[in-house]
Amino acid sequence: MMNHYPSSLKNLIKNFARLPGIGQKTAERLAMHVLRAPESEARQLAESLVALKGSIKLCTRCFALSDSDVCHICDDPARDATIVCVVEQPADMAAIEKSGAFKGCYHILQGVLSPMDGIGPDKIRISELVKRAKDGAVKEIILATSTSVEGEATASYLSNILEKHPVEVTRIASGVPIGGDLKYVDQVTLKRAMENRNAV
Amino acid sequence: MMNHYPSSLKNLIKNFARLPGIGQKTAERLAMHVLRAPESEARQLAESLVALKGSIKLCTRCFALSDSDVCHICDDPARDATIVCVVEQPADMAAIEKSGAFKGCYHILQGVLSPMDGIGPDKIRISELVKRAKDGAVKEIILATSTSVEGEATASYLSNILEKHPVEVTRIASGVPIGGDLKYVDQVTLKRAMENRNAV
C-alpha cells in the first residue's frame, strides 16, 4: 500500500512503525491523522520528541528520570530517606507513587538481571545500591522488582549481596491481586498466596 | 502517574496521547521507548513530522496526496483517464491500488456527506467531480465510496447529480467478502448478496 503515497508520507509512516506496538496499519492511520490535524499539533509532537532527549537526566542518587541533578523525591525533606524501594524501571516507580503507599525514597536499577540478554550485575545500578547500603544512612531496602523470572532472580541476587551490610532487606508481598477472581488466578500465584498466608 | 515524571517526558506523553487510538498507557510506553532509543530515531520521527506538513499537496486533478501539482497516477500515460474511480479518502485509493484491479484514474472526495457533522456537498470535492464529468473526457465514473450509511448516501447523491451528464455511472459490487464464512457475515450483507446474485 505504501507505494501509492508520496515520499514524505511514506517516511512518516516508516518512522511511526518503528515505535513498539505500532504496526504498518496503525502507522498509516497515525500519519493520516497528522496530515489532517492542524500543523501546530505535528510541530508540538516533533518539538517534544527533540526536547526530551536534550533535557532528561538521571537523578545522581536514585537514578530516577529527572529535570535536575537530584530528583524531586530525593530532594524532598518530607520523604523518609532511611527506607529505599528498589525497582526495575522509572515506570515502576511511577506506579508505586500513584498508589500513594510509600513515603520513602527509591533506587531505580534501570533494568533487571538477564544473562540471556547479556545483562549482568555491572550493567544495572547494583554497585550504586550497595554503596547506599554501606554508608549507614539507609535502614531498610525494599526489593520491589517485578515477579517475573528475571525480577525474582534479581531480588534474590540483591538480597544475597545486601546481607553483608547493616541494612534490613525486605521483598514486596506477592499473592492474589485485590479484586481478582480466584478461578482466573494462575497456579503459581495461587501457590505463592497459600505459602505466604497470614493469620487473621 | 504523570506527576512523577519530569516535565519534558510529561509533555511528550501528552502529545503522543493526542494521536487517535493512543491512550495514556500507550503514550507512556511510547515515550519510554523514545527515552531508551538512540537519539537519531527520535530526531528522524520529529523531522518527518515537520517535513510532512511542508511537502504534501493535493493533486490538482484528482485530489490524491502528492509531492507535485499532478499526482503520479494522473501523470501516467499508461493509466486510462476515461475511467474515474471515486473514493472517500487517500487510504481507500491506496487499498484499491494495492489490489491491482484498477488501471484508470481516481477522484478523492476528501470526505463523505454527513449532515450530522455539518459536511454538505460543498465541503467535499463534488463540484470538481461534476466538472470532470461535464468536459467529456471521462466515459465512466465508478462510485467506490464505502458501504457505510454515509458512503451509500454519498454514492446515491452523486449518481443523481451525474445522471445529467454524458457519463456512465457505476457502483462497486457489494456482497459476501471472499474467504468469508457465511455464518459470520452480517444480515445486511447477506441480503445484499442475495439481491445482487449473478447467473453462473
Tab-separated table of C-alpha atoms in Angstrom:
chain	number	residue	atom	x	y	z
A	1	MET	CA	0.000	0.000	0.000
A	2	MET	CA	2.970	2.212	0.776
A	3	ASN	CA	3.990	2.684	-2.857
A	4	HIS	CA	0.965	4.787	-3.584
A	5	TYR	CA	1.787	7.502	-1.083
A	6	PRO	CA	4.090	10.490	-1.573
A	7	SER	CA	7.588	10.009	-0.165
A	8	SER	CA	7.192	12.367	2.808
A	9	LEU	CA	4.117	10.422	3.931
A	10	LYS	CA	5.892	7.085	3.417
A	11	ASN	CA	8.742	8.411	5.524
A	12	LEU	CA	6.479	9.371	8.440
A	13	ILE	CA	4.687	6.002	8.260
A	14	LYS	CA	8.057	4.216	8.382
A	15	ASN	CA	9.156	6.221	11.423
A	16	PHE	CA	5.876	5.659	13.283
A	17	ALA	CA	6.090	1.927	12.526
A	18	ARG	CA	9.463	1.758	14.338
A	19	LEU	CA	7.751	2.529	17.646
A	20	PRO	CA	6.924	-0.532	19.769
A	21	GLY	CA	3.421	-1.934	19.276
A	22	ILE	CA	2.779	0.252	16.220
A	23	GLY	CA	2.282	-1.875	13.115
A	24	GLN	CA	2.072	-0.825	9.479
A	25	LYS	CA	-1.688	-0.183	9.550
A	26	THR	CA	-1.602	1.830	12.778
A	27	ALA	CA	1.371	3.832	11.480
A	28	GLU	CA	-0.656	4.668	8.357
A	29	ARG	CA	-3.632	5.716	10.453
A	30	LEU	CA	-1.457	7.940	12.666
A	31	ALA	CA	0.231	9.549	9.644
A	32	MET	CA	-3.170	10.219	8.044
A	33	HIS	CA	-4.272	11.854	11.278
A	34	VAL	CA	-1.191	14.082	11.335
A	35	LEU	CA	-1.930	15.036	7.731
A	36	ARG	CA	-5.425	16.220	8.652
A	37	ALA	CA	-4.581	17.693	12.056
A	38	PRO	CA	-3.504	21.344	12.484
A	39	GLU	CA	0.175	21.941	11.784
A	40	SER	CA	0.705	23.079	15.394
A	41	GLU	CA	-0.107	19.571	16.650
A	42	ALA	CA	2.558	17.936	14.458
A	43	ARG	CA	5.071	20.618	15.400
A	44	GLN	CA	4.417	20.216	19.138
A	45	LEU	CA	4.911	16.465	18.929
A	46	ALA	CA	8.123	16.970	16.929
A	47	GLU	CA	9.440	19.523	19.404
A	48	SER	CA	8.653	17.416	22.460
A	49	LEU	CA	10.486	14.466	20.846
A	50	VAL	CA	13.625	16.517	20.355
A	51	ALA	CA	13.341	18.294	23.730
A	52	LEU	CA	13.052	15.002	25.629
A	53	LYS	CA	16.456	13.768	24.549
A	54	GLY	CA	18.078	17.077	25.411
A	55	SER	CA	16.645	17.661	28.868
A	56	ILE	CA	16.148	14.368	30.700
A	57	LYS	CA	18.824	13.337	33.208
A	58	LEU	CA	19.025	10.551	35.755
A	59	CYS	CA	18.972	11.558	39.420
A	60	THR	CA	22.545	11.114	40.686
A	61	ARG	CA	21.279	9.487	43.894
A	62	CYS	CA	18.418	7.171	42.861
A	63	PHE	CA	18.631	7.150	39.013
A	64	ALA	CA	15.033	8.255	38.568
A	65	LEU	CA	14.254	10.357	35.491
A	66	SER	CA	14.740	13.967	36.430
A	67	ASP	CA	14.989	17.514	35.091
A	68	SER	CA	17.745	18.316	37.585
A	69	ASP	CA	20.760	16.562	39.167
A	70	VAL	CA	18.759	15.365	42.166
A	71	CYS	CA	15.152	14.285	41.548
A	72	HIS	CA	12.191	15.880	43.329
A	73	ILE	CA	11.723	12.844	45.578
A	74	CYS	CA	15.344	12.628	46.799
A	75	ASP	CA	15.227	16.402	47.222
A	76	ASP	CA	12.025	16.353	49.314
A	77	PRO	CA	12.773	16.584	53.097
A	78	ALA	CA	9.318	15.096	53.813
A	79	ARG	CA	10.350	11.756	52.270
A	80	ASP	CA	11.937	9.169	54.562
A	81	ALA	CA	15.478	8.675	53.189
A	82	THR	CA	16.097	5.735	55.539
A	83	ILE	CA	13.782	3.453	53.525
A	84	VAL	CA	14.758	2.752	49.909
A	85	CYS	CA	12.465	0.948	47.472
A	86	VAL	CA	14.365	-0.815	44.658
A	87	VAL	CA	12.510	-1.012	41.317
A	88	GLU	CA	13.490	-2.017	37.795
A	89	GLN	CA	12.217	0.887	35.708
A	90	PRO	CA	11.050	4.505	36.081
A	91	ALA	CA	7.504	3.357	35.195
A	92	ASP	CA	7.521	1.012	38.222
A	93	MET	CA	8.401	3.941	40.464
A	94	ALA	CA	5.590	5.974	38.904
A	95	ALA	CA	3.124	3.117	39.597
A	96	ILE	CA	4.140	2.938	43.280
A	97	GLU	CA	3.962	6.730	43.590
A	98	LYS	CA	0.475	6.652	42.122
A	99	SER	CA	-0.626	4.127	44.760
A	100	GLY	CA	0.457	6.605	47.466
A	101	ALA	CA	1.532	3.648	49.614
A	102	PHE	CA	5.162	4.628	50.006
A	103	LYS	CA	6.762	7.721	51.528
A	104	GLY	CA	10.423	6.706	51.390
A	105	CYS	CA	12.965	7.084	48.593
A	106	TYR	CA	13.747	4.940	45.543
A	107	HIS	CA	16.573	3.242	43.742
A	108	ILE	CA	15.908	2.601	40.056
A	109	LEU	CA	18.073	-0.255	38.764
A	110	GLN	CA	17.463	0.743	35.140
A	111	GLY	CA	16.955	-2.865	34.181
A	112	VAL	CA	16.902	-6.383	35.514
A	113	LEU	CA	19.480	-9.180	35.574
A	114	SER	CA	19.090	-11.212	32.408
A	115	PRO	CA	22.091	-13.373	31.492
A	116	MET	CA	20.326	-14.476	28.268
A	117	ASP	CA	20.397	-10.864	27.045
A	118	GLY	CA	23.894	-10.283	28.377
A	119	ILE	CA	22.707	-8.089	31.250
A	120	GLY	CA	24.887	-8.874	34.262
A	121	PRO	CA	25.202	-7.087	37.636
A	122	ASP	CA	27.604	-4.494	36.148
A	123	LYS	CA	25.051	-3.392	33.521
A	124	ILE	CA	22.449	-2.171	36.015
A	125	ARG	CA	22.759	0.146	39.031
A	126	ILE	CA	23.641	-2.504	41.625
A	127	SER	CA	27.047	-1.177	42.775
A	128	GLU	CA	25.404	2.210	43.485
A	129	LEU	CA	22.737	0.457	45.590
A	130	VAL	CA	25.402	-1.400	47.575
A	131	LYS	CA	27.174	1.911	48.166
A	132	ARG	CA	23.954	3.388	49.543
A	133	ALA	CA	23.517	0.324	51.822
A	134	LYS	CA	27.094	0.653	53.089
A	135	ASP	CA	27.125	4.281	54.169
A	136	GLY	CA	24.674	3.705	57.057
A	137	ALA	CA	22.018	6.276	56.170
A	138	VAL	CA	19.625	3.599	54.887
A	139	LYS	CA	17.844	1.321	57.387
A	140	GLU	CA	15.576	-0.736	55.137
A	141	ILE	CA	15.773	-1.738	51.477
A	142	ILE	CA	12.504	-2.972	49.952
A	143	LEU	CA	13.061	-5.138	46.872
A	144	ALA	CA	10.204	-4.252	44.524
A	145	THR	CA	11.485	-5.794	41.308
A	146	SER	CA	8.735	-7.488	39.334
A	147	THR	CA	7.611	-11.063	39.998
A	148	SER	CA	8.864	-12.298	36.610
A	149	VAL	CA	11.666	-14.888	36.500
A	150	GLU	CA	14.261	-12.145	35.945
A	151	GLY	CA	12.739	-9.896	38.606
A	152	GLU	CA	12.764	-12.699	41.198
A	153	ALA	CA	16.328	-13.649	40.279
A	154	THR	CA	17.425	-10.026	40.621
A	155	ALA	CA	15.733	-9.729	44.027
A	156	SER	CA	17.405	-12.933	45.170
A	157	TYR	CA	20.821	-11.742	43.909
A	158	LEU	CA	20.371	-8.399	45.669
A	159	SER	CA	19.306	-9.950	48.998
A	160	ASN	CA	22.424	-12.158	48.944
A	161	ILE	CA	24.696	-9.189	48.313
A	162	LEU	CA	22.995	-6.831	50.763
A	163	GLU	CA	23.054	-9.411	53.582
A	164	LYS	CA	26.632	-8.360	54.400
A	165	HIS	CA	25.631	-4.775	55.024
A	166	PRO	CA	23.975	-3.140	58.062
A	167	VAL	CA	20.532	-2.878	56.466
A	168	GLU	CA	17.228	-4.747	56.672
A	169	VAL	CA	16.197	-6.235	53.327
A	170	THR	CA	12.516	-6.941	52.571
A	171	ARG	CA	10.561	-8.086	49.495
A	172	ILE	CA	7.127	-6.766	48.473
A	173	ALA	CA	4.362	-9.310	49.153
A	174	SER	CA	3.061	-11.422	46.297
A	175	GLY	CA	-0.277	-13.213	46.149
A	176	VAL	CA	-3.754	-12.957	44.697
A	177	PRO	CA	-4.448	-9.458	43.301
A	178	ILE	CA	-7.193	-7.474	45.057
A	179	GLY	CA	-10.489	-7.761	43.199
A	180	GLY	CA	-9.181	-10.886	41.470
A	181	ASP	CA	-11.474	-13.832	40.957
A	182	LEU	CA	-9.711	-16.933	42.339
A	183	LYS	CA	-10.652	-19.085	39.358
A	184	TYR	CA	-8.845	-16.729	36.971
A	185	VAL	CA	-5.644	-16.509	39.017
A	186	ASP	CA	-2.725	-18.568	37.675
A	187	GLN	CA	-1.429	-21.569	39.630
A	188	VAL	CA	1.964	-20.113	40.518
A	189	THR	CA	0.313	-17.055	42.078
A	190	LEU	CA	-2.169	-19.248	43.973
A	191	LYS	CA	0.654	-21.446	45.270
A	192	ARG	CA	2.540	-18.341	46.443
A	193	ALA	CA	-0.599	-16.930	48.057
A	194	MET	CA	-1.085	-20.168	50.000
A	195	GLU	CA	2.546	-20.317	51.150
A	196	ASN	CA	2.519	-16.685	52.273
A	197	ARG	CA	-0.848	-16.905	54.080
A	198	ASN	CA	-1.259	-14.677	57.139
A	199	ALA	CA	-3.088	-15.102	60.450
A	200	VAL	CA	-6.316	-13.088	60.546
B	1	MET	CA	1.075	8.536	37.219
B	2	MET	CA	2.046	11.574	35.173
B	3	ASN	CA	3.019	13.727	38.164
B	4	HIS	CA	6.062	11.625	38.900
B	5	TYR	CA	7.764	12.232	35.563
B	6	PRO	CA	9.945	15.194	34.564
B	7	SER	CA	8.126	17.872	32.568
B	8	SER	CA	9.746	17.107	29.199
B	9	LEU	CA	8.612	13.483	29.485
B	10	LYS	CA	5.109	14.531	30.575
B	11	ASN	CA	4.989	16.805	27.549
B	12	LEU	CA	5.883	14.028	25.102
B	13	ILE	CA	3.354	11.669	26.725
B	14	LYS	CA	0.661	14.348	26.383
B	15	ASN	CA	1.461	14.863	22.702
B	16	PHE	CA	1.503	11.128	21.930
B	17	ALA	CA	-1.833	10.742	23.714
B	18	ARG	CA	-3.418	13.251	21.316
B	19	LEU	CA	-2.960	10.808	18.428
B	20	PRO	CA	-6.031	8.707	17.623
B	21	GLY	CA	-6.164	5.307	19.309
B	22	ILE	CA	-3.240	6.151	21.593
B	23	GLY	CA	-4.344	6.175	25.242
B	24	GLN	CA	-2.464	7.335	28.302
B	25	LYS	CA	-0.755	3.995	28.925
B	26	THR	CA	0.340	3.523	25.316
B	27	ALA	CA	1.597	7.113	25.192
B	28	GLU	CA	3.702	6.408	28.283
B	29	ARG	CA	5.085	3.238	26.732
B	30	LEU	CA	5.982	5.066	23.508
B	31	ALA	CA	7.656	7.915	25.405
B	32	MET	CA	9.662	5.426	27.479
B	33	HIS	CA	10.766	3.760	24.250
B	34	VAL	CA	11.890	7.101	22.791
B	35	LEU	CA	13.830	7.743	26.002
B	36	ARG	CA	15.760	4.496	25.607
B	37	ALA	CA	16.095	4.545	21.804
B	38	PRO	CA	19.036	6.233	20.032
B	39	GLU	CA	18.646	9.967	19.623
B	40	SER	CA	18.681	9.591	15.814
B	41	GLU	CA	15.386	7.677	15.938
B	42	ALA	CA	13.592	10.449	17.833
B	43	ARG	CA	15.101	13.075	15.561
B	44	GLN	CA	14.058	11.236	12.392
B	45	LEU	CA	10.482	10.921	13.624
B	46	ALA	CA	10.451	14.610	14.557
B	47	GLU	CA	11.839	15.633	11.185
B	48	SER	CA	9.401	13.504	9.201
B	49	LEU	CA	6.506	15.025	11.173
B	50	VAL	CA	7.578	18.543	10.267
B	51	ALA	CA	8.518	17.633	6.670
B	52	LEU	CA	5.113	16.070	6.004
B	53	LYS	CA	3.198	19.260	6.601
B	54	GLY	CA	5.590	21.235	4.411
B	55	SER	CA	5.711	18.996	1.375
B	56	ILE	CA	2.369	17.250	0.833
B	57	LYS	CA	-0.007	18.740	-1.709
B	58	LEU	CA	-3.250	17.546	-3.208
B	59	CYS	CA	-3.188	16.639	-6.911
B	60	THR	CA	-4.986	19.483	-8.728
B	61	ARG	CA	-6.886	16.975	-10.895
B	62	CYS	CA	-7.902	14.102	-8.583
B	63	PHE	CA	-7.050	15.447	-5.069
B	64	ALA	CA	-4.823	12.489	-4.235
B	65	LEU	CA	-1.917	13.150	-1.880
B	66	SER	CA	1.047	14.131	-3.995
B	67	ASP	CA	4.572	15.552	-3.908
B	68	SER	CA	3.867	17.579	-7.069
B	69	ASP	CA	0.954	19.501	-8.630
B	70	VAL	CA	-0.291	16.490	-10.584
B	71	CYS	CA	-0.017	13.088	-8.886
B	72	HIS	CA	1.927	10.157	-10.371
B	73	ILE	CA	-1.285	8.370	-11.398
B	74	CYS	CA	-2.886	11.318	-13.258
B	75	ASP	CA	0.540	11.946	-14.808
B	76	ASP	CA	0.956	8.343	-16.027
B	77	PRO	CA	0.040	7.955	-19.747
B	78	ALA	CA	-0.451	4.194	-19.199
B	79	ARG	CA	-3.478	4.867	-16.955
B	80	ASP	CA	-6.898	5.084	-18.585
B	81	ALA	CA	-8.101	8.649	-17.952
B	82	THR	CA	-11.591	7.865	-19.341
B	83	ILE	CA	-12.483	5.792	-16.222
B	84	VAL	CA	-12.565	7.605	-12.897
B	85	CYS	CA	-12.949	5.787	-9.585
B	86	VAL	CA	-14.465	7.983	-6.845
B	87	VAL	CA	-13.273	7.224	-3.301
B	88	GLU	CA	-13.645	8.934	0.064
B	89	GLN	CA	-10.088	9.048	1.360
B	90	PRO	CA	-6.486	8.694	0.134
B	91	ALA	CA	-6.237	5.416	2.103
B	92	ASP	CA	-9.147	3.977	0.031
B	93	MET	CA	-7.247	4.785	-3.159
B	94	ALA	CA	-4.142	3.128	-1.739
B	95	ALA	CA	-6.187	-0.015	-0.933
B	96	ILE	CA	-7.554	-0.220	-4.498
B	97	GLU	CA	-4.074	0.386	-5.948
B	98	LYS	CA	-2.733	-2.420	-3.781
B	99	SER	CA	-5.346	-4.815	-5.199
B	100	GLY	CA	-4.046	-4.049	-8.705
B	101	ALA	CA	-7.630	-4.365	-10.000
B	102	PHE	CA	-7.931	-0.883	-11.481
B	103	LYS	CA	-5.944	0.850	-14.210
B	104	GLY	CA	-7.964	4.046	-14.554
B	105	CYS	CA	-7.696	7.337	-12.653
B	106	TYR	CA	-9.167	8.464	-9.346
B	107	HIS	CA	-11.170	11.228	-7.756
B	108	ILE	CA	-10.660	11.574	-3.997
B	109	LEU	CA	-13.650	13.308	-2.397
B	110	GLN	CA	-11.665	14.045	0.786
B	111	GLY	CA	-14.626	13.064	2.911
B	112	VAL	CA	-18.178	11.803	2.786
B	113	LEU	CA	-21.567	13.539	3.041
B	114	SER	CA	-22.549	13.644	6.697
B	115	PRO	CA	-25.241	16.206	7.557
B	116	MET	CA	-24.953	15.272	11.253
B	117	ASP	CA	-21.346	16.530	11.247
B	118	GLY	CA	-22.201	19.533	9.080
B	119	ILE	CA	-20.500	18.068	5.990
B	120	GLY	CA	-22.605	19.010	2.973
B	121	PRO	CA	-21.849	18.706	-0.776
B	122	ASP	CA	-19.847	21.962	-0.732
B	123	LYS	CA	-17.424	20.642	1.923
B	124	ILE	CA	-16.106	17.752	-0.202
B	125	ARG	CA	-14.779	17.676	-3.782
B	126	ILE	CA	-18.109	17.116	-5.553
B	127	SER	CA	-18.188	20.223	-7.773
B	128	GLU	CA	-14.760	19.279	-9.132
B	129	LEU	CA	-16.056	15.779	-9.939
B	130	VAL	CA	-19.060	17.227	-11.773
B	131	LYS	CA	-16.692	19.448	-13.755
B	132	ARG	CA	-14.667	16.392	-14.803
B	133	ALA	CA	-17.900	14.618	-15.831
B	134	LYS	CA	-19.014	17.622	-17.879
B	135	ASP	CA	-15.947	18.138	-20.050
B	136	GLY	CA	-16.432	14.872	-21.989
B	137	ALA	CA	-13.016	13.264	-21.381
B	138	VAL	CA	-14.443	10.819	-18.817
B	139	LYS	CA	-16.622	7.906	-20.043
B	140	GLU	CA	-17.273	6.028	-16.813
B	141	ILE	CA	-17.392	7.048	-13.169
B	142	ILE	CA	-17.162	4.203	-10.650
B	143	LEU	CA	-18.585	5.135	-7.247
B	144	ALA	CA	-16.326	3.393	-4.735
B	145	THR	CA	-17.365	5.188	-1.571
B	146	SER	CA	-17.626	2.838	1.401
B	147	THR	CA	-20.740	0.793	2.158
B	148	SER	CA	-21.442	2.672	5.398
B	149	VAL	CA	-24.648	4.693	5.695
B	150	GLU	CA	-22.781	7.901	4.775
B	151	GLY	CA	-20.897	6.218	1.927
B	152	GLU	CA	-24.110	4.831	0.423
B	153	ALA	CA	-25.854	8.188	0.776
B	154	THR	CA	-22.927	9.932	-0.903
B	155	ALA	CA	-22.956	7.411	-3.763
B	156	SER	CA	-26.680	7.891	-4.185
B	157	TYR	CA	-26.316	11.701	-4.150
B	158	LEU	CA	-23.531	11.543	-6.738
B	159	SER	CA	-25.425	9.210	-9.073
B	160	ASN	CA	-28.406	11.607	-9.029
B	161	ILE	CA	-26.203	14.585	-9.867
B	162	LEU	CA	-24.087	12.818	-12.501
B	163	GLU	CA	-27.171	11.446	-14.292
B	164	LYS	CA	-27.491	14.731	-16.193
B	165	HIS	CA	-24.030	14.455	-17.672
B	166	PRO	CA	-22.733	12.363	-20.604
B	167	VAL	CA	-21.083	9.724	-18.456
B	168	GLU	CA	-21.848	6.175	-17.348
B	169	VAL	CA	-22.114	5.872	-13.546
B	170	THR	CA	-21.440	2.526	-11.822
B	171	ARG	CA	-21.174	1.362	-8.211
B	172	ILE	CA	-18.666	-1.203	-6.917
B	173	ALA	CA	-20.312	-4.557	-6.159
B	174	SER	CA	-21.166	-5.390	-2.571
B	175	GLY	CA	-21.767	-8.846	-1.169
B	176	VAL	CA	-20.117	-11.579	0.861
B	177	PRO	CA	-16.346	-10.999	1.207
B	178	ILE	CA	-14.096	-13.596	-0.442
B	179	GLY	CA	-12.908	-16.171	2.076
B	180	GLY	CA	-15.761	-15.171	4.380
B	181	ASP	CA	-17.662	-17.835	6.245
B	182	LEU	CA	-21.390	-17.325	5.559
B	183	LYS	CA	-22.376	-17.840	9.186
B	184	TYR	CA	-20.189	-14.901	10.275
B	185	VAL	CA	-21.460	-12.494	7.617
B	186	ASP	CA	-23.926	-9.871	8.871
B	187	GLN	CA	-27.544	-9.948	7.735
B	188	VAL	CA	-27.462	-6.724	5.715
B	189	THR	CA	-24.511	-8.000	3.674
B	190	LEU	CA	-26.225	-11.371	3.133
B	191	LYS	CA	-29.422	-9.657	1.995
B	192	ARG	CA	-27.414	-7.527	-0.426
B	193	ALA	CA	-25.533	-10.580	-1.705
B	194	MET	CA	-28.832	-12.344	-2.411
B	195	GLU	CA	-30.353	-9.358	-4.187
B	196	ASN	CA	-27.259	-8.894	-6.357
B	197	ARG	CA	-26.874	-12.588	-7.231
B	198	ASN	CA	-25.425	-13.373	-10.660
B	199	ALA	CA	-26.042	-16.154	-13.186
B	200	VAL	CA	-23.189	-18.670	-13.182
